[in-house]
Short mmCIF file of C-alpha atoms in Angstrom, two decimals:
data_model
loop_
_atom_site.label_atom_id
_atom_site.label_comp_id
_atom_site.label_asym_id
_atom_site.label_seq_id
_atom_site.Cartn_x
_atom_site.Cartn_y
_atom_site.Cartn_z
CA UNK G 1 137.83 110.16 87.43
CA UNK G 2 135.82 107.64 85.91
CA UNK G 3 131.74 107.47 85.74
CA UNK G 4 129.99 104.43 84.75
CA UNK G 5 126.35 105.07 83.81
CA UNK G 6 123.94 102.17 83.76
CA UNK G 7 121.00 103.81 82.10
CA UNK G 8 120.87 106.75 79.61
CA UNK G 9 117.26 107.95 81.32
CA UNK G 10 119.31 108.78 84.29
CA UNK G 11 122.80 110.25 82.47
CA UNK G 12 124.34 112.56 84.72
CA UNK G 13 127.91 113.71 85.19
CA UNK G 14 127.27 116.98 87.05
CA UNK G 15 131.02 118.53 87.56
CA UNK G 16 129.97 121.09 89.93
CA UNK G 17 129.65 118.52 92.60
CA UNK G 18 132.51 117.84 94.65
CA UNK G 19 133.26 114.19 93.56
CA UNK G 20 136.76 113.93 94.57
CA UNK G 21 135.50 114.39 98.38
CA UNK G 22 134.61 112.04 100.65
CA UNK G 23 130.76 112.39 101.13
CA UNK G 24 131.02 113.55 104.54
CA UNK G 25 133.00 116.66 103.12
CA UNK G 26 130.49 117.82 100.95
CA UNK G 27 128.73 120.88 101.48
CA UNK G 28 125.28 120.21 103.15
CA UNK G 29 123.35 122.16 100.56
CA UNK G 30 124.42 119.72 98.12
CA UNK G 31 122.03 117.04 99.72
CA UNK G 32 118.28 116.48 100.16
CA UNK G 33 116.35 115.26 103.13
CA UNK G 34 114.16 112.02 102.09
CA UNK G 35 112.77 109.12 104.06
CA UNK G 36 115.94 107.03 104.99
CA UNK G 37 117.09 103.98 107.25
CA UNK G 38 119.84 103.20 109.18
CA UNK G 39 123.36 102.41 107.05
CA UNK G 40 126.47 100.89 107.76
CA UNK G 41 128.35 103.14 105.29
CA UNK G 42 128.01 106.70 104.68
CA UNK G 43 124.60 107.35 102.61
CA UNK G 44 123.55 111.02 101.31
CA UNK G 45 120.72 112.02 98.90
CA UNK G 46 120.95 114.69 95.95
CA UNK G 47 118.25 115.95 93.51
CA UNK G 48 119.06 116.21 89.73
CA UNK G 49 116.42 117.18 86.89
CA UNK G 50 113.46 116.23 89.20
CA UNK G 51 115.36 112.72 90.17
CA UNK G 52 116.43 111.95 93.65
CA UNK G 53 119.46 109.52 93.70
CA UNK G 54 121.45 107.83 96.60
CA UNK G 55 125.11 108.09 97.02
CA UNK G 56 127.07 105.45 98.96
CA UNK G 57 130.61 105.61 99.91
CA UNK G 58 132.33 102.39 99.52
CA UNK G 59 135.66 100.90 99.16
CA UNK G 60 136.24 100.62 95.14
CA UNK G 61 136.34 96.86 95.29
CA UNK G 62 132.97 96.81 97.53
CA UNK G 63 131.17 99.60 95.08
CA UNK G 64 132.15 97.52 91.80
CA UNK G 65 130.96 94.39 92.92
CA UNK G 66 127.85 95.99 94.44
CA UNK G 67 126.77 97.89 91.18
CA UNK G 68 127.83 94.76 89.28
CA UNK G 69 125.27 92.55 91.15
CA UNK G 70 122.53 95.09 91.24
CA UNK G 71 122.87 95.29 87.80
CA UNK G 72 122.61 91.51 87.37
CA UNK G 73 119.74 91.34 90.05
CA UNK G 74 117.98 93.84 88.05
CA UNK G 75 118.41 91.95 84.68
CA UNK G 76 116.95 88.91 86.27
CA UNK G 77 113.53 91.04 86.89
CA UNK G 78 114.03 90.72 90.71
CA UNK G 79 112.86 93.33 93.04
CA UNK G 80 115.92 95.44 93.73
CA UNK G 81 117.07 99.04 94.06
CA UNK G 82 117.74 100.65 90.54
CA UNK G 83 121.67 100.78 90.00
CA UNK G 84 122.32 104.40 88.07
CA UNK G 85 126.05 104.40 88.03
CA UNK G 86 129.40 103.93 89.66
CA UNK G 87 132.21 106.64 90.20
CA UNK G 88 135.98 105.67 91.14
CA UNK G 89 139.56 107.02 90.57
CA UNK G 90 138.09 109.99 92.31
CA UNK G 91 141.44 111.53 93.29
CA UNK G 92 142.91 111.47 89.74
CA UNK G 93 143.28 114.36 87.51
CA UNK G 94 141.02 116.40 89.83
CA UNK G 95 141.52 120.19 90.88
CA UNK G 96 139.51 121.36 94.11
CA UNK G 97 139.11 125.02 92.05
CA UNK G 98 136.53 123.59 89.63
CA UNK G 99 133.91 122.43 92.50
CA UNK G 100 131.72 124.66 94.92
CA UNK G 101 133.00 125.83 97.81
CA UNK G 102 133.96 123.31 100.44
CA UNK G 103 133.30 124.13 104.07
CA UNK G 104 135.77 121.34 105.35
CA UNK G 105 139.04 120.26 104.23
CA UNK G 106 139.72 117.00 102.57
CA UNK G 107 140.00 114.29 105.28
CA UNK G 108 139.97 110.79 103.73
CA UNK G 109 142.30 109.27 101.05
CA UNK G 110 139.99 108.83 97.93
CA UNK G 111 142.51 106.64 96.08
CA UNK G 112 140.57 103.21 96.48
CA UNK G 113 137.19 104.96 97.39
CA UNK G 114 134.20 104.59 95.16
CA UNK G 115 130.66 106.22 94.83
CA UNK G 116 127.56 103.94 94.31
CA UNK G 117 124.57 105.74 92.73
CA UNK G 118 121.48 104.16 92.64
CA UNK G 119 117.81 105.62 92.09
CA UNK G 120 115.72 106.70 94.96
CA UNK G 121 112.57 104.80 95.00
CA UNK G 122 109.49 106.95 95.75
CA UNK G 123 107.01 105.40 97.48
CA UNK G 124 109.50 102.77 99.20
CA UNK G 125 110.20 103.11 103.10
CA UNK G 126 112.36 101.71 105.58
CA UNK G 127 110.76 99.73 108.13
CA UNK G 128 111.48 101.96 110.95
CA UNK G 129 109.62 104.99 108.93
CA UNK G 130 106.59 102.57 108.43
CA UNK G 131 106.72 101.43 112.32
CA UNK G 132 107.11 104.88 113.70
CA UNK G 133 104.10 106.21 111.54
CA UNK G 134 101.67 103.51 112.70
CA UNK G 135 100.84 100.19 111.84
CA UNK G 136 98.54 97.20 112.67
CA UNK G 137 99.70 93.95 113.67
CA UNK G 138 98.53 92.81 110.64
CA UNK G 139 100.55 95.18 108.59
CA UNK G 140 103.43 93.75 110.64
CA UNK G 141 102.81 90.41 109.20
CA UNK G 142 102.32 91.71 105.95
CA UNK G 143 106.09 92.94 105.86
CA UNK G 144 107.29 89.84 107.34
CA UNK G 145 105.47 87.95 104.46
CA UNK G 146 107.11 90.44 101.91
CA UNK G 147 110.49 90.17 103.42
CA UNK G 148 110.05 86.17 103.12
CA UNK G 149 109.15 86.02 99.55
CA UNK G 150 112.21 88.45 98.80
CA UNK G 151 114.47 86.03 100.25
CA UNK G 152 112.55 82.83 98.37
CA UNK G 153 112.76 84.90 95.10
CA UNK G 154 116.86 85.68 95.53
CA UNK G 155 117.25 82.14 96.68
CA UNK G 156 115.53 80.89 93.59
CA UNK G 157 117.72 82.88 91.46
CA UNK G 158 120.88 81.43 93.24
CA UNK G 159 121.54 84.97 95.05
CA UNK G 160 123.01 84.35 98.57
CA UNK G 161 122.62 87.81 100.38
CA UNK G 162 124.51 87.36 103.35
CA UNK G 163 122.99 89.86 105.27
CA UNK G 164 119.29 89.82 105.15
CA UNK G 165 117.48 92.17 107.35
CA UNK G 166 114.55 94.96 107.85
CA UNK G 167 117.49 97.49 107.52
CA UNK G 168 118.77 96.17 104.12
CA UNK G 169 115.27 96.13 102.69
CA UNK G 170 112.64 99.16 101.33
CA UNK G 171 108.85 98.29 101.59
CA UNK G 172 106.40 99.85 99.34
CA UNK G 173 102.58 99.38 99.29
CA UNK G 174 101.31 96.67 96.89
CA UNK G 175 97.28 96.70 96.42
CA UNK G 176 96.84 96.76 100.30
CA UNK G 177 99.85 94.33 100.80
CA UNK G 178 103.27 94.95 101.19
CA UNK G 179 106.26 94.48 98.41
CA UNK G 180 110.03 94.34 99.61
CA UNK G 181 113.35 95.33 97.71
CA UNK G 182 116.89 94.47 98.39
CA UNK G 183 118.70 97.78 99.38
CA UNK G 184 122.40 96.40 100.06
CA UNK G 185 124.04 93.82 97.94
CA UNK G 186 127.67 94.15 98.83
CA UNK G 187 127.76 91.14 101.01
CA UNK G 188 125.96 88.85 98.38
CA UNK G 189 127.07 86.62 95.48
CA UNK G 190 125.18 85.30 92.51
CA UNK G 191 125.97 81.70 92.24
CA UNK G 192 125.15 79.45 89.33
CA UNK G 193 123.23 77.41 92.23
CA UNK G 194 122.81 77.92 95.77
CA UNK G 195 123.51 74.84 97.93
CA UNK G 196 121.23 73.75 100.69
CA UNK G 197 123.81 74.66 103.45
CA UNK G 198 124.40 78.48 101.84
CA UNK G 199 120.61 78.73 102.18
CA UNK G 200 120.05 77.86 105.44
CA UNK G 201 123.12 79.53 106.60
CA UNK G 202 121.45 82.77 104.94
CA UNK G 203 118.18 81.96 106.97
CA UNK G 204 120.19 81.86 110.31
CA UNK G 205 121.81 85.19 109.52
CA UNK G 206 118.25 86.75 108.35
CA UNK G 207 116.77 85.52 111.61
CA UNK G 208 119.64 86.72 113.97
CA UNK G 209 119.21 90.07 111.99
CA UNK G 210 115.52 90.54 111.85
CA UNK G 211 115.15 89.43 115.47
CA UNK G 212 117.45 92.33 116.33
CA UNK G 213 115.94 94.94 113.94
CA UNK G 214 112.78 94.51 115.84
CA UNK G 215 114.27 94.51 119.30
CA UNK G 216 115.79 97.60 118.71
CA UNK G 217 112.45 99.34 117.01
CA UNK G 218 110.33 97.92 120.26
CA UNK G 219 112.63 99.46 122.76
CA UNK G 220 112.52 102.95 120.90
CA UNK G 221 108.84 103.21 119.40
CA UNK G 222 107.27 99.82 120.56
CA UNK G 223 105.88 97.06 118.08
CA UNK G 224 102.27 96.86 117.48
CA UNK G 225 99.79 94.75 119.45
CA UNK G 226 102.62 94.17 122.03
CA UNK G 227 104.10 91.38 119.37
CA UNK G 228 107.27 89.75 120.37
CA UNK G 229 110.58 90.28 118.40
CA UNK G 230 111.65 86.86 118.62
CA UNK G 231 108.39 85.26 117.87
CA UNK G 232 108.10 87.50 114.62
CA UNK G 233 111.72 86.43 113.46
CA UNK G 234 110.76 82.69 113.98
CA UNK G 235 107.37 83.27 111.99
CA UNK G 236 109.68 84.71 109.05
CA UNK G 237 111.34 81.19 108.75
CA UNK G 238 108.15 79.59 108.99
CA UNK G 239 106.77 82.03 105.84
CA UNK G 240 109.95 81.26 103.99
CA UNK G 241 110.04 77.44 104.27
CA UNK G 242 106.28 77.13 103.82
CA UNK G 243 106.74 79.35 100.25
CA UNK G 244 110.05 77.27 99.58
CA UNK G 245 108.46 74.00 100.16
CA UNK G 246 105.64 74.61 97.70
CA UNK G 247 107.76 75.87 95.10
CA UNK G 248 110.42 73.26 95.17
CA UNK G 249 108.76 70.16 96.30
CA UNK G 250 108.26 67.28 93.87
CA UNK G 251 104.67 65.43 93.90
CA UNK G 252 104.00 62.05 92.61
CA UNK G 253 100.71 61.37 90.65
CA UNK G 254 98.78 58.24 88.96
CA UNK G 255 99.11 58.47 85.17
CA UNK G 256 95.43 59.08 84.65
CA UNK G 257 95.52 61.92 87.34
CA UNK G 258 98.08 63.92 85.29
CA UNK G 259 95.42 66.87 85.17
CA UNK G 260 96.91 67.59 88.80
CA UNK G 261 100.00 68.81 87.05
CA UNK G 262 98.22 71.62 85.52
CA UNK G 263 96.69 72.39 88.67
CA UNK G 264 100.13 72.36 90.81
CA UNK G 265 101.30 74.81 87.70
CA UNK G 266 98.03 77.22 88.64
CA UNK G 267 98.98 77.43 92.10
CA UNK G 268 102.27 78.18 91.42
CA UNK G 269 100.97 80.99 88.90
CA UNK G 270 98.54 82.28 91.73
CA UNK G 271 101.74 82.45 93.82
CA UNK G 272 103.10 84.96 91.27
CA UNK G 273 106.02 82.42 90.09
CA UNK G 274 106.03 80.93 86.59
CA UNK G 275 107.25 77.08 85.83
CA UNK G 276 110.12 77.38 83.08
CA UNK G 277 110.37 73.54 82.91
CA UNK G 278 109.06 70.46 84.28
CA UNK G 279 111.06 67.10 85.27
CA UNK G 280 108.58 64.54 84.78
CA UNK G 281 109.93 60.59 85.45
CA UNK G 282 107.90 57.52 85.73
CA UNK G 283 108.57 55.61 89.22
CA UNK G 284 107.02 52.00 90.47
CA UNK G 285 107.43 50.32 87.15
CA UNK G 286 105.56 53.07 85.20
CA UNK G 287 102.48 53.09 87.58
CA UNK G 288 103.06 56.48 88.88
CA UNK G 289 104.67 60.05 87.54
CA UNK G 290 107.05 61.95 89.53
CA UNK G 291 106.75 65.76 88.95
CA UNK G 292 109.44 68.34 89.99
CA UNK G 293 108.73 71.90 88.74
CA UNK G 294 111.53 74.55 87.80
CA UNK G 295 110.36 77.45 89.02
CA UNK G 296 111.72 80.87 87.76
CA UNK G 297 111.51 84.00 89.59
CA UNK G 298 109.91 86.40 87.27
CA UNK G 299 106.60 87.60 88.15
CA UNK G 300 103.63 86.16 86.65
CA UNK G 301 100.71 88.71 86.83
CA UNK G 302 103.12 91.35 86.35
CA UNK G 303 104.57 90.19 83.47
CA UNK G 304 101.31 89.19 82.14
CA UNK G 305 99.81 92.86 82.61
CA UNK G 306 102.86 94.44 80.99
CA UNK G 307 102.43 92.49 78.07
CA UNK G 308 98.80 93.28 77.55
CA UNK G 309 98.99 97.09 78.57
CA UNK G 310 102.33 98.52 79.16
CA UNK G 311 101.99 99.19 82.76
CA UNK G 312 104.87 98.24 85.04
CA UNK G 313 103.41 97.87 88.25
CA UNK G 314 103.94 95.89 91.54
CA UNK G 315 102.69 91.99 91.50
CA UNK G 316 99.66 92.43 93.64
CA UNK G 317 98.63 95.65 91.98
CA UNK G 318 99.00 93.65 88.82
CA UNK G 319 96.80 90.56 90.07
CA UNK G 320 93.93 93.19 90.81
CA UNK G 321 94.34 94.76 87.70
CA UNK G 322 94.05 91.93 85.81
CA UNK G 323 91.00 90.87 87.75
CA UNK G 324 89.38 94.18 86.79
CA UNK G 325 90.31 93.44 83.21
CA UNK G 326 88.97 90.21 82.88
CA UNK G 327 85.77 91.03 84.57
CA UNK G 328 85.49 93.73 82.04
CA UNK G 329 86.43 91.50 79.13
CA UNK G 330 83.23 89.15 80.31
CA UNK G 331 81.05 92.01 80.49
CA UNK G 332 82.10 93.60 77.06
CA UNK G 333 81.56 89.93 75.58
CA UNK G 334 78.12 89.74 76.63
CA UNK G 335 77.14 93.33 75.50
CA UNK G 336 78.76 92.51 71.95
CA UNK G 337 77.49 88.82 71.78
CA UNK G 338 80.97 87.40 70.95
CA UNK G 339 84.22 86.42 72.76
CA UNK G 340 86.09 89.72 72.64
CA UNK G 341 89.93 89.03 72.47
CA UNK G 342 91.92 89.89 75.73
CA UNK G 343 94.31 92.42 73.59
CA UNK G 344 91.14 94.27 72.45
CA UNK G 345 89.73 94.00 75.72
CA UNK G 346 93.00 95.35 77.61
CA UNK G 347 92.87 98.58 75.12
CA UNK G 348 89.19 99.25 75.61
CA UNK G 349 89.64 98.63 79.44
CA UNK G 350 92.42 101.27 79.53
CA UNK G 351 90.54 103.73 77.97
CA UNK G 352 87.09 102.89 79.51
CA UNK G 353 87.85 102.23 82.83
CA UNK G 354 91.37 102.40 84.14
CA UNK G 355 92.11 105.92 82.49
CA UNK G 356 88.92 107.63 83.52
CA UNK G 357 89.05 106.64 87.12
CA UNK G 358 92.35 108.02 87.73
CA UNK G 359 93.24 110.82 85.59
CA UNK G 360 91.09 113.31 87.58
CA UNK G 361 92.43 112.49 90.90
CA UNK G 362 94.39 115.78 91.65
CA UNK G 363 97.88 115.52 92.16
CA UNK G 364 98.30 117.24 95.59
CA UNK G 365 96.04 114.38 96.96
CA UNK G 366 97.55 111.42 95.89
CA UNK G 367 100.33 111.57 98.57
CA UNK G 368 102.82 109.64 96.67
CA UNK G 369 100.47 106.71 95.56
CA UNK G 370 100.93 105.64 92.00
CA UNK G 371 98.38 105.44 89.56
CA UNK G 372 97.94 101.52 90.27
CA UNK G 373 97.60 101.60 93.91
CA UNK G 374 94.73 104.44 93.61
CA UNK G 375 92.81 102.24 91.20
CA UNK G 376 93.34 99.42 93.79
CA UNK G 377 92.03 101.82 96.40
CA UNK G 378 88.79 103.05 94.39
CA UNK G 379 88.19 99.32 93.52
CA UNK G 380 88.17 98.79 97.51
CA UNK G 381 86.23 101.66 97.77
CA UNK G 382 83.61 100.74 95.33
CA UNK G 383 83.18 97.19 96.78
CA UNK G 384 82.25 99.05 100.14
CA UNK G 385 79.61 101.43 98.59
CA UNK G 386 78.11 98.51 96.34
CA UNK G 387 77.51 96.53 99.45
CA UNK G 388 76.22 99.38 101.56
CA UNK G 389 73.61 100.08 98.64
CA UNK G 390 73.11 96.48 97.73
CA UNK G 391 73.86 97.66 94.05
CA UNK G 392 77.07 98.18 91.90
CA UNK G 393 77.58 101.83 92.07
CA UNK G 394 79.74 101.70 89.14
CA UNK G 395 83.47 103.39 88.81
CA UNK G 396 82.64 106.65 87.99
CA UNK G 397 80.68 107.12 91.22
CA UNK G 398 83.05 105.44 93.00
CA UNK G 399 86.07 107.28 92.00
CA UNK G 400 84.30 110.80 92.67
CA UNK G 401 83.62 109.11 96.37
CA UNK G 402 86.84 108.20 96.66
CA UNK G 403 88.27 111.38 96.22
CA UNK G 404 85.94 113.28 98.20
CA UNK G 405 85.64 110.83 101.26
CA UNK G 406 88.94 109.25 101.45
CA UNK G 407 91.68 111.63 99.85
CA UNK G 408 90.45 114.86 100.92
CA UNK G 409 90.23 113.36 104.54
CA UNK G 410 93.74 112.09 104.43
CA UNK G 411 94.90 115.70 103.42
CA UNK G 412 93.33 116.87 106.76
#
């Protein structure tokens, strides 16, 4: 039996578990129940040292391919589930006597079967769970925005998904919006460059899959606001195409208007993308300048916040936290009569604003929300309170009120 472990932080090779058995033959007491979607392969969840992991039963070549792709996509900074490990050669040098009692006989030859292990994303949910819990039409559209952005980011990186669907993604709250994560990569390919033909075919598959996903959920629990599944699938293509055009189109400027190049870069940064390089050429005998941006997939605000604070959060959360940080820096500079450097302001913002706002939130009231999402909700609550009182109520008051009037009501 061979274990490959991607990260020392998730190191485990618990030999008490029946690795040489097909997942369907493991005792049920080995598994834990968590929110889960529909999978074409057998997927089970186990708990180890306060962490939850997903185990997926695959043929060895496919398991190896998906493990490799997830690691490569993670290294590119893309939003994917975290690959933890891979178990192969599961029928070699193994004696059943060393395992916990097995309630079923071995039914599958595991000579060519692998187990892919990924980290369970706390707070991320399959689309079915989100819809079944009850969402608004606006939130449904936010999920489509998130999936369209995920697909754009993957395509910019040269990744052909081959099976984009709601079922193959997870969704996580991100400062009142949604962020999407790739779950299944077994049909994908990471290429040096994705041709337009491959990209368009991926979009066609996505449209078909998503329309089917939404028809299925409409038939079982219904869609919010009686939204039409096909219209929603059509709108995903519109969202994708609009974002792709903004990120890849070229523009022609007059030479004296090159400040417009900086404006274009600013728009791209606002969308959460960095410009790695630009191709600038003269046209019309030097009378005009043609600009083609080379956009990279790394998240601009997320990376910026991490460099200043060390926080690892979602993109929209990072944008909201950076806004709070910048406002605090302005106030601090006015109070001290000097321009406070941003790294200094960031250090003091954590101590004076962020930490006091979230550290006293009772753990049992968080409901799976991380500190960045809670801070965003406190900011929203502060805004509403300040509007009602026609004066800024401050973070301390807003934080206490948020616990008393929002979180405690949710608990009930």
